[in-house]
């Protein structure tokens, strides 16, 4: 098992467009060539989009360019998360979310969850219009979606 790290920082309005963040549904039989072509175009758009997916495991379907870091050990992934949280905490809209003791608990909880093969995903408002998404996704296999291929070996 290894772990991929993902970040996204952008406009909350874009993040709130859930349809752009959902994996498209496969067409139901009978399927025409046009149905399949349309599905493939939606799937391609989903994969190219840097928006965080609705389901954390679906990060594995995104382009490998979206991967910010890869770790073999949960504790190393948690350290990365801690650095990201520390870097962005001054901009959190809520002072309660930026509390250092709370952030330390998030990192500890993330390390525990990752060590059991789980995924971790956090989101924070930065200012009134921005949103930060941080995710750590287990790979080879992912326990939530074991049929998903890993975008990078390791």
mmCIF file of C-alpha atoms in Angstrom, residues 15-143:
data_model
loop_
_atom_site.group_PDB
_atom_site.id
_atom_site.type_symbol
_atom_site.label_atom_id
_atom_site.label_comp_id
_atom_site.label_asym_id
_atom_site.label_seq_id
_atom_site.Cartn_x
_atom_site.Cartn_y
_atom_site.Cartn_z
ATOM 1 C CA UNK A 15 -16.377 23.664 -5.637
ATOM 2 C CA UNK A 16 -20.119 23.836 -4.937
ATOM 3 C CA UNK A 17 -20.980 22.662 -8.473
ATOM 4 C CA UNK A 18 -21.391 19.053 -7.450
ATOM 5 C CA UNK A 19 -22.323 17.842 -10.918
ATOM 6 C CA UNK A 20 -18.771 18.680 -12.058
ATOM 7 C CA UNK A 21 -17.368 16.651 -9.163
ATOM 8 C CA UNK A 22 -19.418 13.497 -9.712
ATOM 9 C CA UNK A 23 -18.298 10.506 -11.722
ATOM 10 C CA UNK A 24 -20.732 10.248 -14.644
ATOM 11 C CA UNK A 25 -23.222 7.396 -14.679
ATOM 12 C CA UNK A 26 -22.724 4.708 -17.298
ATOM 13 C CA UNK A 27 -25.506 4.622 -19.868
ATOM 14 C CA UNK A 28 -28.107 1.912 -19.297
ATOM 15 C CA UNK A 29 -28.885 -0.710 -21.928
ATOM 16 C CA UNK A 30 -29.713 -0.537 -24.699
ATOM 17 C CA UNK A 31 -26.644 1.626 -25.269
ATOM 18 C CA UNK A 32 -26.126 3.399 -28.549
ATOM 19 C CA UNK A 33 -22.777 4.510 -29.933
ATOM 20 C CA UNK A 34 -23.838 8.086 -29.203
ATOM 21 C CA UNK A 35 -24.590 7.192 -25.567
ATOM 22 C CA UNK A 36 -21.171 5.611 -25.166
ATOM 23 C CA UNK A 37 -19.421 8.537 -26.850
ATOM 24 C CA UNK A 38 -21.240 11.027 -24.622
ATOM 25 C CA UNK A 39 -20.371 8.984 -21.500
ATOM 26 C CA UNK A 40 -16.713 8.806 -22.521
ATOM 27 C CA UNK A 41 -16.602 12.579 -23.069
ATOM 28 C CA UNK A 42 -18.055 13.170 -19.581
ATOM 29 C CA UNK A 43 -15.611 10.691 -18.055
ATOM 30 C CA UNK A 44 -12.701 12.360 -19.839
ATOM 31 C CA UNK A 45 -13.828 15.789 -18.570
ATOM 32 C CA UNK A 46 -14.091 14.366 -15.035
ATOM 33 C CA UNK A 47 -10.582 12.921 -15.223
ATOM 34 C CA UNK A 48 -9.053 16.152 -16.566
ATOM 35 C CA UNK A 49 -10.790 18.358 -14.025
ATOM 36 C CA UNK A 50 -8.745 19.355 -11.008
ATOM 37 C CA UNK A 51 -11.878 19.748 -8.893
ATOM 38 C CA UNK A 52 -12.014 17.373 -5.930
ATOM 39 C CA UNK A 53 -14.331 14.440 -6.620
ATOM 40 C CA UNK A 54 -17.402 13.856 -4.469
ATOM 41 C CA UNK A 55 -15.966 10.488 -3.391
ATOM 42 C CA UNK A 56 -12.410 10.657 -2.053
ATOM 43 C CA UNK A 57 -11.316 7.399 -3.727
ATOM 44 C CA UNK A 58 -12.227 8.858 -7.122
ATOM 45 C CA UNK A 59 -9.087 11.017 -6.948
ATOM 46 C CA UNK A 60 -7.434 7.847 -8.286
ATOM 47 C CA UNK A 61 -9.304 8.365 -11.569
ATOM 48 C CA UNK A 62 -7.844 11.836 -12.031
ATOM 49 C CA UNK A 63 -4.714 12.586 -14.006
ATOM 50 C CA UNK A 64 -1.488 11.586 -12.219
ATOM 51 C CA UNK A 65 -0.529 15.270 -12.527
ATOM 52 C CA UNK A 66 -3.024 15.955 -9.723
ATOM 53 C CA UNK A 67 -0.871 13.974 -7.266
ATOM 54 C CA UNK A 68 1.067 16.377 -5.035
ATOM 55 C CA UNK A 69 3.088 13.731 -3.178
ATOM 56 C CA UNK A 70 3.267 9.971 -2.649
ATOM 57 C CA UNK A 71 4.119 8.217 0.608
ATOM 58 C CA UNK A 72 4.844 4.653 1.627
ATOM 59 C CA UNK A 73 4.155 5.279 5.315
ATOM 60 C CA UNK A 74 0.993 6.714 6.882
ATOM 61 C CA UNK A 75 3.037 8.775 9.353
ATOM 62 C CA UNK A 76 4.865 10.493 6.464
ATOM 63 C CA UNK A 77 1.544 11.278 4.788
ATOM 64 C CA UNK A 78 0.264 12.685 8.088
ATOM 65 C CA UNK A 79 3.361 14.896 8.368
ATOM 66 C CA UNK A 80 2.585 16.263 4.890
ATOM 67 C CA UNK A 81 -0.999 16.930 5.999
ATOM 68 C CA UNK A 82 0.281 18.728 9.091
ATOM 69 C CA UNK A 83 2.489 20.988 6.966
ATOM 70 C CA UNK A 84 -0.403 21.801 4.635
ATOM 71 C CA UNK A 85 -2.714 22.568 7.550
ATOM 72 C CA UNK A 86 -0.096 24.766 9.236
ATOM 73 C CA UNK A 87 0.578 26.637 5.999
ATOM 74 C CA UNK A 88 -3.086 27.392 5.326
ATOM 75 C CA UNK A 89 -4.426 27.753 8.899
ATOM 76 C CA UNK A 90 -3.863 31.548 9.077
ATOM 77 C CA UNK A 91 -6.371 31.913 6.232
ATOM 78 C CA UNK A 92 -9.102 29.660 7.669
ATOM 79 C CA UNK A 93 -12.383 31.516 7.933
ATOM 80 C CA UNK A 94 -13.030 30.007 11.366
ATOM 81 C CA UNK A 95 -10.552 30.576 14.198
ATOM 82 C CA UNK A 96 -11.853 27.384 15.773
ATOM 83 C CA UNK A 97 -10.728 25.396 12.705
ATOM 84 C CA UNK A 98 -7.286 27.002 12.903
ATOM 85 C CA UNK A 99 -6.757 26.009 16.549
ATOM 86 C CA UNK A 100 -3.381 24.250 16.736
ATOM 87 C CA UNK A 101 -4.609 21.556 19.162
ATOM 88 C CA UNK A 102 -7.488 20.754 16.792
ATOM 89 C CA UNK A 103 -5.128 20.575 13.809
ATOM 90 C CA UNK A 104 -2.812 18.241 15.745
ATOM 91 C CA UNK A 105 -5.791 15.952 16.457
ATOM 92 C CA UNK A 106 -6.690 15.930 12.750
ATOM 93 C CA UNK A 107 -3.152 14.850 11.870
ATOM 94 C CA UNK A 108 -3.133 12.107 14.521
ATOM 95 C CA UNK A 109 -6.533 10.840 13.399
ATOM 96 C CA UNK A 110 -5.399 10.900 9.757
ATOM 97 C CA UNK A 111 -2.313 8.799 10.552
ATOM 98 C CA UNK A 112 -4.473 6.235 12.356
ATOM 99 C CA UNK A 113 -7.043 6.061 9.565
ATOM 100 C CA UNK A 114 -4.345 5.725 6.881
ATOM 101 C CA UNK A 115 -2.584 2.969 8.826
ATOM 102 C CA UNK A 116 -5.831 0.964 8.573
ATOM 103 C CA UNK A 117 -6.104 1.572 4.818
ATOM 104 C CA UNK A 118 -8.668 4.365 4.982
ATOM 105 C CA UNK A 119 -8.718 7.618 3.041
ATOM 106 C CA UNK A 120 -8.651 11.101 4.546
ATOM 107 C CA UNK A 121 -10.321 14.208 3.176
ATOM 108 C CA UNK A 122 -10.640 17.676 4.726
ATOM 109 C CA UNK A 123 -12.078 20.932 3.469
ATOM 110 C CA UNK A 124 -11.753 24.476 4.779
ATOM 111 C CA UNK A 125 -13.109 27.862 3.833
ATOM 112 C CA UNK A 126 -10.409 30.444 3.252
ATOM 113 C CA UNK A 127 -11.927 33.886 3.321
ATOM 114 C CA UNK A 128 -15.440 34.296 2.003
ATOM 115 C CA UNK A 129 -14.990 32.908 -1.501
ATOM 116 C CA UNK A 130 -12.185 30.338 -1.431
ATOM 117 C CA UNK A 131 -12.140 26.693 -0.458
ATOM 118 C CA UNK A 132 -9.207 24.370 0.325
ATOM 119 C CA UNK A 133 -9.488 20.612 -0.156
ATOM 120 C CA UNK A 134 -6.804 18.240 1.175
ATOM 121 C CA UNK A 135 -6.976 14.504 0.574
ATOM 122 C CA UNK A 136 -4.829 11.458 1.264
ATOM 123 C CA UNK A 137 -5.889 8.407 -0.737
ATOM 124 C CA UNK A 138 -4.639 4.870 -0.223
ATOM 125 C CA UNK A 139 -3.626 2.947 -3.273
ATOM 126 C CA UNK A 140 -2.821 -0.658 -4.206
ATOM 127 C CA UNK A 141 -5.583 -1.315 -3.342
ATOM 128 C CA UNK A 142 -7.957 1.350 -2.120
ATOM 129 C CA UNK A 143 -10.259 -0.274 0.439
#
